[in-house]
Amino acid sequence: MKRWSASTSSRFARSAAAATTRHPRSKYYSARADKPAPAHAPSAAAVFPPPSSPAPSRQPDPHDLVKPELDDLRGRLLNLLGSAHPTLTHIAKYYFMHPSKQLRPLLVLLFSRATNGLGRDWDLKKWASENEGARGLAAELDEPLSRPDVLNDWNPSMPDHTASFSTVFPLVSPKPYPRAAPPLPRRRYTSELATPSAPLPTQLRLAQIVEMIHVASLLHDDVIDASDLRRGVPSAPAAFGNKFTILAGDFLLGRASAALSRLGDSEVVELIASVIANLVEGEILQLSKVAQESGALVDARVGRESWNVYLKKTYLKTASLMAKGSRAAVVLGGAKEGELWKEVAYAYGRNLGIAFQLVDDILDYEAGEGTLGKPGGADLRLGLATGPALYAWEEHPEMGQLIARKFEEDGDVEKARDLVRRSSGVERTRQLAIAHADKARELLQHLPDSDAKSALDALTVRVVKRTW
């Protein structure tokens, strides 16, 4: 895994400065209520102001802080992906066998550590993780709620008994009612971080679930986008074909849904189920034409609706899983409706997710195939106008015609890349990413000090500074 650097380089500060340069034709539409960008660039300290309380002299590395959990997550996750069909099992595990950033499970684990103990129902969640029969033990999360042969039907790869199809199916006598859990603990609410603050088994399983959903979305995306590479190796469609790849993505979503139901929290089920709907909505939005205000292509005005569609798609396809996964982690730690911790997690994840995707859109212009693990310039070849192209449109009216025809004519992609290079589109997109990352960092001031909070703080800088 490639490490992020926590240091703030002079190059990063210069990029932030260049991004706010005013251009005569430019009309700014951004996440900050469509307010114009400042005429003079802020300093690096202004972009990432120091938190209200003193920070540790050395921030912990986000991945190092939860490395044991991340390592365990991958091994246990593969056990959830067995199928009765060997090919399906292989494809379902394919992307998990190659290095990934694991950003989504990382957020779940860090927010678990940063908020466990603060919610009103923490003592109940902790009790459930320690008492047999309360459905919160790690071993119980692998036990089906329904009878194994009913739930799995026939699946030799699953560890539970499954019924044969060699005979008619008989009536099976119901099992005795499961043993009741021990009495509930006496309630004690202190709103203090738990010690130790290690994630609960349910939170560890949630980290696996969000990664499964993310990989399912990659499988489907690679079919839709006709991608040949993913993480530096042949994509699943290139290796196995479109049909098997689509089915493997569906299979992952099915397994994630079954695991989700066993967490025993209806709010978490609702949150994560809505993410799957968001992913589909975002894909449909991406497939549709760029929304434009009347006459925008004629007078080179980049319409507000174009930016709204772009940022909405960015939320639906990328930030939703980060935001709702983070919020779900806090809910599993005992946070109830009306408590601030859930809101901090969601707002942080939403802002960080948008910043992450904005940087991805920048790297599509700046980084090569060896760095990204997929071809550079892929967005333009798919007919997608991302942040750098939309900003370039404000400065070069001819970009509007290329966007309108989705870069389909010979030479359109090369011309668009040249227009972006001759504009401040990349730097202005980076500044927009910094604005979102800056807001995410600011929100952390509502959490008590901890190593996990410091790691989340460091993550806001590293997401913007990354080059992969």
Short mmCIF file of C-alpha atoms in Angstrom, two decimals:
data_model
loop_
_atom_site.label_atom_id
_atom_site.label_comp_id
_atom_site.label_asym_id
_atom_site.label_seq_id
_atom_site.Cartn_x
_atom_site.Cartn_y
_atom_site.Cartn_z
CA MET A 1 0.00 0.00 0.00
CA LYS A 2 1.33 3.39 -0.95
CA ARG A 3 1.71 5.71 2.01
CA TRP A 4 0.36 9.21 2.12
CA SER A 5 2.59 12.02 3.26
CA ALA A 6 1.24 14.28 6.00
CA SER A 7 3.60 17.17 5.23
CA THR A 8 2.25 20.23 3.46
CA SER A 9 4.50 20.88 0.51
CA SER A 10 5.25 24.20 -1.09
CA ARG A 11 3.84 22.80 -4.30
CA PHE A 12 0.52 22.21 -2.57
CA ALA A 13 0.45 25.76 -1.26
CA ARG A 14 1.29 27.15 -4.71
CA SER A 15 -1.49 25.05 -6.23
CA ALA A 16 -3.98 26.45 -3.74
CA ALA A 17 -2.83 29.95 -4.56
CA ALA A 18 -3.02 29.52 -8.32
CA ALA A 19 -6.49 28.02 -8.10
CA THR A 20 -8.09 31.23 -6.94
CA THR A 21 -6.72 33.50 -9.68
CA ARG A 22 -9.58 35.57 -11.10
CA HIS A 23 -10.34 35.33 -14.81
CA PRO A 24 -12.38 37.98 -16.62
CA ARG A 25 -14.88 35.59 -18.20
CA SER A 26 -15.16 33.31 -15.19
CA LYS A 27 -18.42 32.81 -13.37
CA TYR A 28 -17.90 30.56 -10.39
CA TYR A 29 -20.29 27.86 -9.29
CA SER A 30 -19.04 25.84 -6.36
CA ALA A 31 -20.08 23.93 -3.28
CA ARG A 32 -19.98 27.09 -1.23
CA ALA A 33 -23.42 28.38 -2.19
CA ASP A 34 -22.19 29.53 -5.62
CA LYS A 35 -20.15 32.31 -4.03
CA PRO A 36 -17.33 33.76 -6.11
CA ALA A 37 -13.86 32.56 -5.28
CA PRO A 38 -11.73 35.12 -3.44
CA ALA A 39 -9.60 37.43 -5.54
CA HIS A 40 -6.46 36.52 -3.58
CA ALA A 41 -5.48 33.01 -2.64
CA PRO A 42 -5.42 32.03 1.03
CA SER A 43 -2.27 30.79 2.62
CA ALA A 44 -1.81 27.11 3.42
CA ALA A 45 -2.68 27.94 7.03
CA ALA A 46 -5.92 29.56 5.90
CA VAL A 47 -6.82 26.56 3.76
CA PHE A 48 -6.29 24.21 6.68
CA PRO A 49 -6.54 26.36 9.83
CA PRO A 50 -5.35 24.85 13.10
CA PRO A 51 -8.09 23.23 15.22
CA SER A 52 -9.37 24.99 18.31
CA SER A 53 -7.52 22.61 20.62
CA PRO A 54 -3.78 21.88 20.38
CA ALA A 55 -2.99 19.04 17.97
CA PRO A 56 -0.44 16.32 18.70
CA SER A 57 3.05 17.13 17.44
CA ARG A 58 2.85 14.14 15.08
CA GLN A 59 -0.47 13.00 13.71
CA PRO A 60 -0.97 9.24 13.55
CA ASP A 61 -1.01 7.62 10.14
CA PRO A 62 -4.69 6.79 9.45
CA HIS A 63 -3.93 3.35 8.03
CA ASP A 64 -1.35 2.47 10.68
CA LEU A 65 -3.81 3.32 13.46
CA VAL A 66 -6.28 0.65 12.34
CA LYS A 67 -3.91 -1.65 10.43
CA PRO A 68 -4.77 -4.79 12.44
CA GLU A 69 -8.47 -4.27 11.74
CA LEU A 70 -7.87 -3.56 8.04
CA ASP A 71 -5.70 -6.66 7.65
CA ASP A 72 -8.29 -8.81 9.42
CA LEU A 73 -11.07 -7.23 7.38
CA ARG A 74 -9.67 -8.47 4.08
CA GLY A 75 -9.24 -12.05 5.28
CA ARG A 76 -12.68 -12.30 6.84
CA LEU A 77 -14.32 -10.54 3.92
CA LEU A 78 -13.20 -13.21 1.47
CA ASN A 79 -15.05 -15.78 3.55
CA LEU A 80 -18.31 -13.96 2.82
CA LEU A 81 -17.89 -14.27 -0.93
CA GLY A 82 -18.05 -18.01 -1.51
CA SER A 83 -20.56 -19.20 -4.10
CA ALA A 84 -21.82 -22.54 -5.37
CA HIS A 85 -20.33 -21.55 -8.73
CA PRO A 86 -16.50 -21.47 -8.74
CA THR A 87 -16.33 -18.87 -11.51
CA LEU A 88 -18.65 -16.54 -9.64
CA THR A 89 -16.56 -16.95 -6.49
CA HIS A 90 -13.40 -16.10 -8.43
CA ILE A 91 -14.83 -12.96 -10.03
CA ALA A 92 -16.40 -11.78 -6.76
CA LYS A 93 -12.98 -12.00 -5.09
CA TYR A 94 -11.03 -10.67 -8.10
CA TYR A 95 -10.76 -6.97 -7.15
CA PHE A 96 -10.20 -7.81 -3.48
CA MET A 97 -7.01 -9.62 -4.41
CA HIS A 98 -5.34 -6.43 -5.67
CA PRO A 99 -4.17 -3.46 -3.57
CA SER A 100 -6.74 -0.74 -2.89
CA LYS A 101 -6.95 2.45 -0.85
CA GLN A 102 -9.61 0.93 1.46
CA LEU A 103 -10.79 4.48 2.18
CA ARG A 104 -14.40 3.54 2.90
CA PRO A 105 -13.69 0.89 5.55
CA LEU A 106 -10.98 3.19 6.91
CA LEU A 107 -13.60 5.89 7.58
CA VAL A 108 -15.90 3.38 9.30
CA LEU A 109 -13.10 2.21 11.60
CA LEU A 110 -11.80 5.70 12.42
CA PHE A 111 -15.24 7.11 13.22
CA SER A 112 -15.94 4.07 15.37
CA ARG A 113 -12.81 4.83 17.40
CA ALA A 114 -13.49 8.57 17.46
CA THR A 115 -17.07 8.30 18.80
CA ASN A 116 -17.51 4.99 20.68
CA GLY A 117 -18.69 5.84 24.18
CA LEU A 118 -20.31 9.16 23.27
CA GLY A 119 -23.76 7.93 22.21
CA ARG A 120 -26.61 7.43 24.67
CA ASP A 121 -26.90 3.72 23.80
CA TRP A 122 -23.20 2.91 23.91
CA ASP A 123 -23.56 0.71 26.97
CA LEU A 124 -26.23 -1.39 25.19
CA LYS A 125 -24.08 -1.79 22.08
CA LYS A 126 -21.08 -2.74 24.19
CA TRP A 127 -23.15 -5.20 26.20
CA ALA A 128 -24.46 -6.84 23.02
CA SER A 129 -20.88 -7.31 21.79
CA GLU A 130 -19.95 -9.21 24.96
CA ASN A 131 -22.98 -11.41 25.72
CA GLU A 132 -24.09 -14.49 23.84
CA GLY A 133 -27.65 -14.28 22.60
CA ALA A 134 -27.62 -10.51 22.13
CA ARG A 135 -26.59 -10.91 18.46
CA GLY A 136 -23.57 -8.66 18.80
CA LEU A 137 -20.74 -11.19 19.15
CA ALA A 138 -18.46 -11.63 16.15
CA ALA A 139 -19.42 -15.30 15.85
CA GLU A 140 -23.13 -14.48 15.98
CA LEU A 141 -22.82 -12.08 13.05
CA ASP A 142 -21.94 -15.08 10.88
CA GLU A 143 -24.94 -17.09 12.05
CA PRO A 144 -28.02 -16.78 9.81
CA LEU A 145 -31.20 -15.43 11.32
CA SER A 146 -33.17 -17.87 9.18
CA ARG A 147 -32.55 -21.62 9.13
CA PRO A 148 -29.35 -22.28 7.10
CA ASP A 149 -30.91 -24.58 4.51
CA VAL A 150 -33.70 -22.04 3.92
CA LEU A 151 -31.41 -19.03 3.73
CA ASN A 152 -28.72 -20.58 1.54
CA ASP A 153 -30.91 -23.08 -0.35
CA TRP A 154 -27.97 -24.96 -1.88
CA ASN A 155 -24.52 -23.48 -1.60
CA PRO A 156 -21.58 -25.82 -0.93
CA SER A 157 -19.23 -22.88 -0.37
CA MET A 158 -21.14 -21.76 2.71
CA PRO A 159 -20.15 -23.35 6.03
CA ASP A 160 -23.75 -24.07 7.06
CA HIS A 161 -25.82 -27.10 6.10
CA THR A 162 -27.74 -26.74 2.83
CA ALA A 163 -30.54 -28.89 1.49
CA SER A 164 -30.09 -31.32 -1.42
CA PHE A 165 -32.14 -31.18 -4.63
CA SER A 166 -32.02 -34.97 -5.06
CA THR A 167 -35.43 -35.44 -3.39
CA VAL A 168 -38.59 -33.49 -2.73
CA PHE A 169 -38.25 -31.03 0.11
CA PRO A 170 -39.82 -32.29 3.37
CA LEU A 171 -41.37 -30.33 6.19
CA VAL A 172 -38.74 -29.68 8.85
CA SER A 173 -39.71 -29.31 12.48
CA PRO A 174 -38.92 -25.83 13.80
CA LYS A 175 -36.00 -25.40 16.13
CA PRO A 176 -36.60 -24.45 19.76
CA TYR A 177 -36.77 -20.73 20.33
CA PRO A 178 -33.23 -19.33 20.65
CA ARG A 179 -31.88 -18.88 24.13
CA ALA A 180 -32.69 -15.47 25.51
CA ALA A 181 -29.93 -12.96 26.04
CA PRO A 182 -28.88 -12.12 29.59
CA PRO A 183 -30.65 -9.24 31.35
CA LEU A 184 -29.97 -5.77 30.02
CA PRO A 185 -27.32 -3.83 31.87
CA ARG A 186 -28.06 -0.93 34.17
CA ARG A 187 -27.97 2.16 31.99
CA ARG A 188 -25.05 4.52 32.53
CA TYR A 189 -24.58 7.49 30.23
CA THR A 190 -21.38 9.51 30.56
CA SER A 191 -20.79 10.82 27.01
CA GLU A 192 -17.09 10.03 27.28
CA LEU A 193 -14.90 8.18 24.83
CA ALA A 194 -14.68 4.49 25.61
CA THR A 195 -11.37 3.07 26.78
CA PRO A 196 -10.26 1.17 24.81
CA SER A 197 -12.14 2.58 21.82
CA ALA A 198 -11.64 -0.40 19.52
CA PRO A 199 -14.45 -0.94 16.98
CA LEU A 200 -17.23 -3.32 17.96
CA PRO A 201 -17.79 -6.52 15.93
CA THR A 202 -20.80 -4.91 14.24
CA GLN A 203 -18.66 -1.95 13.18
CA LEU A 204 -15.99 -4.25 11.80
CA ARG A 205 -18.64 -6.07 9.79
CA LEU A 206 -19.97 -2.72 8.53
CA ALA A 207 -16.46 -1.90 7.26
CA GLN A 208 -16.55 -5.12 5.25
CA ILE A 209 -20.01 -4.35 3.91
CA VAL A 210 -19.14 -0.88 2.61
CA GLU A 211 -16.09 -2.31 0.82
CA MET A 212 -18.25 -5.02 -0.75
CA ILE A 213 -20.70 -2.41 -2.02
CA HIS A 214 -17.85 -0.28 -3.34
CA VAL A 215 -16.33 -3.21 -5.25
CA ALA A 216 -19.76 -4.16 -6.62
CA SER A 217 -20.06 -0.62 -7.99
CA LEU A 218 -16.61 -0.94 -9.61
CA LEU A 219 -17.62 -4.16 -11.34
CA HIS A 220 -20.74 -2.52 -12.76
CA ASP A 221 -18.89 0.70 -13.66
CA ASP A 222 -16.24 -1.18 -15.62
CA VAL A 223 -18.93 -2.82 -17.74
CA ILE A 224 -20.74 0.48 -18.39
CA ASP A 225 -17.50 2.34 -19.14
CA ALA A 226 -15.95 -0.53 -21.14
CA SER A 227 -12.81 -0.19 -19.00
CA ASP A 228 -9.84 -2.41 -19.83
CA LEU A 229 -7.83 -1.76 -16.65
CA ARG A 230 -8.56 -1.55 -12.94
CA ARG A 231 -5.87 -1.22 -10.26
CA GLY A 232 -3.16 -1.88 -12.82
CA VAL A 233 -4.52 -5.25 -13.99
CA PRO A 234 -7.11 -6.29 -16.59
CA SER A 235 -10.57 -5.22 -15.51
CA ALA A 236 -13.16 -7.88 -14.68
CA PRO A 237 -15.01 -7.36 -17.99
CA ALA A 238 -11.71 -7.72 -19.88
CA ALA A 239 -10.83 -10.87 -17.93
CA PHE A 240 -14.23 -12.58 -17.61
CA GLY A 241 -16.67 -10.81 -19.91
CA ASN A 242 -19.53 -8.41 -19.25
CA LYS A 243 -22.19 -10.94 -18.29
CA PHE A 244 -20.19 -12.65 -15.57
CA THR A 245 -18.98 -9.27 -14.27
CA ILE A 246 -22.52 -7.89 -13.92
CA LEU A 247 -23.65 -11.06 -12.17
CA ALA A 248 -20.66 -10.91 -9.81
CA GLY A 249 -21.54 -7.32 -8.88
CA ASP A 250 -25.13 -8.35 -8.18
CA PHE A 251 -23.88 -11.29 -6.13
CA LEU A 252 -21.72 -8.97 -4.00
CA LEU A 253 -24.71 -6.71 -3.34
CA GLY A 254 -26.76 -9.74 -2.30
CA ARG A 255 -24.09 -10.94 0.12
CA ALA A 256 -23.67 -7.41 1.49
CA SER A 257 -27.43 -7.17 2.06
CA ALA A 258 -27.52 -10.45 4.00
CA ALA A 259 -24.59 -9.34 6.17
CA LEU A 260 -26.25 -5.95 6.68
CA SER A 261 -29.45 -7.50 8.00
CA ARG A 262 -27.51 -9.31 10.73
CA LEU A 263 -26.25 -6.07 12.23
CA GLY A 264 -29.67 -5.73 13.85
CA ASP A 265 -30.11 -1.97 13.41
CA SER A 266 -32.89 -0.74 11.14
CA GLU A 267 -31.38 2.75 10.80
CA VAL A 268 -28.11 1.29 9.54
CA VAL A 269 -29.97 -0.95 7.09
CA GLU A 270 -31.87 2.06 5.77
CA LEU A 271 -28.72 4.15 5.42
CA ILE A 272 -26.71 1.55 3.52
CA ALA A 273 -29.65 0.44 1.37
CA SER A 274 -30.10 4.04 0.26
CA VAL A 275 -26.43 4.09 -0.80
CA ILE A 276 -27.12 1.34 -3.33
CA ALA A 277 -29.98 3.41 -4.75
CA ASN A 278 -27.68 6.47 -4.85
CA LEU A 279 -25.07 4.55 -6.86
CA VAL A 280 -27.66 3.67 -9.49
CA GLU A 281 -29.03 7.23 -9.58
CA GLY A 282 -25.52 8.61 -10.00
CA GLU A 283 -24.77 6.25 -12.86
CA ILE A 284 -27.97 7.24 -14.64
CA LEU A 285 -27.10 10.90 -14.12
CA GLN A 286 -23.64 10.32 -15.59
CA LEU A 287 -25.09 8.60 -18.64
CA SER A 288 -27.40 11.53 -19.34
CA LYS A 289 -26.28 14.65 -21.19
CA VAL A 290 -24.63 17.48 -19.28
CA ALA A 291 -27.41 19.77 -18.12
CA GLN A 292 -27.13 23.22 -19.64
CA GLU A 293 -28.94 26.49 -19.24
CA SER A 294 -30.57 27.93 -22.32
CA GLY A 295 -28.01 29.52 -24.65
CA ALA A 296 -25.03 28.38 -22.55
CA LEU A 297 -23.18 26.93 -25.53
CA VAL A 298 -23.57 30.15 -27.47
CA ASP A 299 -22.24 32.67 -24.99
CA ALA A 300 -19.93 30.30 -23.05
CA ARG A 301 -21.71 30.75 -19.75
CA VAL A 302 -21.24 27.65 -17.62
CA GLY A 303 -24.70 27.28 -16.15
CA ARG A 304 -25.42 26.67 -12.52
CA GLU A 305 -27.32 23.54 -13.49
CA SER A 306 -24.22 22.08 -15.17
CA TRP A 307 -22.32 22.42 -11.92
CA ASN A 308 -25.26 21.13 -9.88
CA VAL A 309 -25.48 18.00 -12.02
CA TYR A 310 -21.73 17.42 -11.83
CA LEU A 311 -21.53 17.81 -8.05
CA LYS A 312 -24.73 15.85 -7.47
CA LYS A 313 -23.33 12.99 -9.54
CA THR A 314 -20.11 13.24 -7.55
CA TYR A 315 -22.04 12.87 -4.30
CA LEU A 316 -24.22 10.00 -5.51
CA LYS A 317 -21.43 7.90 -7.01
CA THR A 318 -18.64 8.58 -4.53
CA ALA A 319 -19.45 10.60 -1.43
CA SER A 320 -22.74 8.93 -0.46
CA LEU A 321 -21.08 5.66 0.58
CA MET A 322 -18.42 7.52 2.58
CA ALA A 323 -20.96 9.80 4.28
CA LYS A 324 -23.59 7.21 5.10
CA GLY A 325 -21.02 4.55 5.99
CA SER A 326 -19.44 6.93 8.51
CA ARG A 327 -22.83 7.84 9.96
CA ALA A 328 -23.82 4.16 10.18
CA ALA A 329 -20.63 3.41 12.13
CA VAL A 330 -21.57 6.04 14.72
CA VAL A 331 -25.12 4.66 14.94
CA LEU A 332 -23.72 1.18 15.63
CA GLY A 333 -21.72 2.80 18.43
CA GLY A 334 -24.93 3.86 20.17
CA ALA A 335 -25.62 7.38 18.86
CA LYS A 336 -29.33 8.21 18.85
CA GLU A 337 -31.45 10.70 16.95
CA GLY A 338 -30.74 14.24 18.10
CA GLU A 339 -27.08 13.56 18.95
CA LEU A 340 -24.42 15.57 17.18
CA TRP A 341 -22.00 12.71 16.53
CA LYS A 342 -24.07 11.26 13.69
CA GLU A 343 -24.29 14.64 11.98
CA VAL A 344 -20.54 15.23 12.24
CA ALA A 345 -19.81 11.83 10.67
CA TYR A 346 -22.19 12.37 7.77
CA ALA A 347 -21.06 15.95 7.01
CA TYR A 348 -17.38 14.97 7.25
CA GLY A 349 -17.86 11.96 4.95
CA ARG A 350 -19.87 13.96 2.44
CA ASN A 351 -17.28 16.74 2.19
CA LEU A 352 -14.32 14.35 2.16
CA GLY A 353 -15.96 12.18 -0.51
CA ILE A 354 -16.55 15.11 -2.83
CA ALA A 355 -12.97 16.33 -2.28
CA PHE A 356 -11.71 12.82 -3.05
CA GLN A 357 -13.60 12.62 -6.34
CA LEU A 358 -12.58 16.14 -7.38
CA VAL A 359 -8.95 15.10 -6.98
CA ASP A 360 -9.70 11.94 -8.97
CA ASP A 361 -11.00 14.16 -11.76
CA ILE A 362 -7.79 16.20 -11.60
CA LEU A 363 -5.62 13.08 -11.76
CA ASP A 364 -7.41 12.00 -14.92
CA TYR A 365 -5.59 14.94 -16.55
CA GLU A 366 -2.34 14.87 -14.58
CA ALA A 367 -1.43 11.27 -13.78
CA GLY A 368 -0.38 8.46 -16.07
CA GLU A 369 -1.66 4.93 -16.36
CA GLY A 370 1.09 3.55 -14.12
CA THR A 371 0.01 5.83 -11.29
CA LEU A 372 -3.75 5.48 -11.62
CA GLY A 373 -3.87 1.79 -12.51
CA LYS A 374 -6.18 2.76 -15.40
CA PRO A 375 -5.75 4.88 -18.55
CA GLY A 376 -5.47 8.64 -18.14
CA GLY A 377 -7.99 10.80 -20.00
CA ALA A 378 -10.68 8.17 -19.50
CA ASP A 379 -13.35 10.71 -18.54
CA LEU A 380 -13.09 12.61 -21.82
CA ARG A 381 -13.18 9.39 -23.83
CA LEU A 382 -16.41 8.53 -22.00
CA GLY A 383 -17.84 11.92 -22.94
CA LEU A 384 -17.72 13.23 -19.36
CA ALA A 385 -17.11 16.89 -18.56
CA THR A 386 -15.67 17.00 -15.04
CA GLY A 387 -14.50 19.98 -13.00
CA PRO A 388 -11.37 20.86 -14.99
CA ALA A 389 -13.32 20.83 -18.28
CA LEU A 390 -16.20 22.89 -16.87
CA TYR A 391 -13.78 25.51 -15.55
CA ALA A 392 -11.93 25.50 -18.88
CA TRP A 393 -15.27 26.13 -20.61
CA GLU A 394 -15.61 29.37 -18.63
CA GLU A 395 -12.28 30.56 -20.04
CA HIS A 396 -12.43 29.03 -23.54
CA PRO A 397 -15.88 29.22 -25.20
CA GLU A 398 -14.96 26.56 -27.78
CA MET A 399 -14.95 23.94 -25.02
CA GLY A 400 -18.75 24.21 -24.92
CA GLN A 401 -19.12 22.69 -28.37
CA LEU A 402 -16.86 19.77 -27.44
CA ILE A 403 -18.88 19.12 -24.29
CA ALA A 404 -22.13 19.32 -26.25
CA ARG A 405 -21.07 16.52 -28.59
CA LYS A 406 -19.40 14.57 -25.78
CA PHE A 407 -15.93 14.70 -27.38
CA GLU A 408 -17.06 12.21 -30.02
CA GLU A 409 -15.38 13.63 -33.13
CA ASP A 410 -11.81 12.86 -34.11
CA GLY A 411 -9.39 15.06 -32.22
CA ASP A 412 -11.98 16.25 -29.66
CA VAL A 413 -10.29 14.54 -26.71
CA GLU A 414 -6.89 15.96 -27.57
CA LYS A 415 -8.31 19.44 -28.14
CA ALA A 416 -10.19 19.33 -24.84
CA ARG A 417 -7.07 18.27 -22.94
CA ASP A 418 -5.17 21.14 -24.57
CA LEU A 419 -7.88 23.64 -23.55
CA VAL A 420 -7.74 22.37 -19.98
CA ARG A 421 -3.95 22.71 -19.96
CA ARG A 422 -4.23 26.30 -21.23
CA SER A 423 -6.81 27.16 -18.57
CA SER A 424 -6.75 27.26 -14.79
CA GLY A 425 -9.30 24.42 -14.69
CA VAL A 426 -7.10 21.94 -12.85
CA GLU A 427 -6.00 24.43 -10.20
CA ARG A 428 -9.51 25.76 -9.67
CA THR A 429 -10.84 22.21 -9.29
CA ARG A 430 -8.10 21.59 -6.73
CA GLN A 431 -9.18 24.70 -4.85
CA LEU A 432 -12.76 23.41 -4.78
CA ALA A 433 -11.47 20.11 -3.38
CA ILE A 434 -9.54 22.04 -0.73
CA ALA A 435 -12.71 23.92 0.24
CA HIS A 436 -14.53 20.64 0.89
CA ALA A 437 -11.57 19.08 2.70
CA ASP A 438 -11.19 22.23 4.78
CA LYS A 439 -14.84 22.02 5.84
CA ALA A 440 -14.47 18.34 6.74
CA ARG A 441 -11.51 19.19 8.94
CA GLU A 442 -13.39 22.03 10.61
CA LEU A 443 -16.24 19.68 11.55
CA LEU A 444 -13.87 17.49 13.57
CA GLN A 445 -13.61 20.22 16.21
CA HIS A 446 -16.93 18.92 17.57
CA LEU A 447 -15.30 15.60 18.55
CA PRO A 448 -13.23 15.02 21.68
CA ASP A 449 -9.49 14.69 21.17
CA SER A 450 -8.22 11.22 20.30
CA ASP A 451 -5.78 9.49 17.98
CA ALA A 452 -8.69 8.64 15.69
CA LYS A 453 -9.73 12.29 15.47
CA SER A 454 -6.13 13.25 14.62
CA ALA A 455 -6.06 10.55 11.94
CA LEU A 456 -9.30 11.87 10.43
CA ASP A 457 -7.73 15.33 10.49
CA ALA A 458 -4.66 14.06 8.64
CA LEU A 459 -6.89 12.34 6.11
CA THR A 460 -8.39 15.66 4.96
CA VAL A 461 -4.94 16.86 3.89
CA ARG A 462 -3.81 13.57 2.38
CA VAL A 463 -6.91 13.16 0.23
CA VAL A 464 -6.24 16.52 -1.43
CA LYS A 465 -2.48 15.98 -1.76
CA ARG A 466 -2.61 12.45 -3.16
CA THR A 467 -1.07 11.73 -6.55
CA TRP A 468 -2.55 8.25 -7.14
#
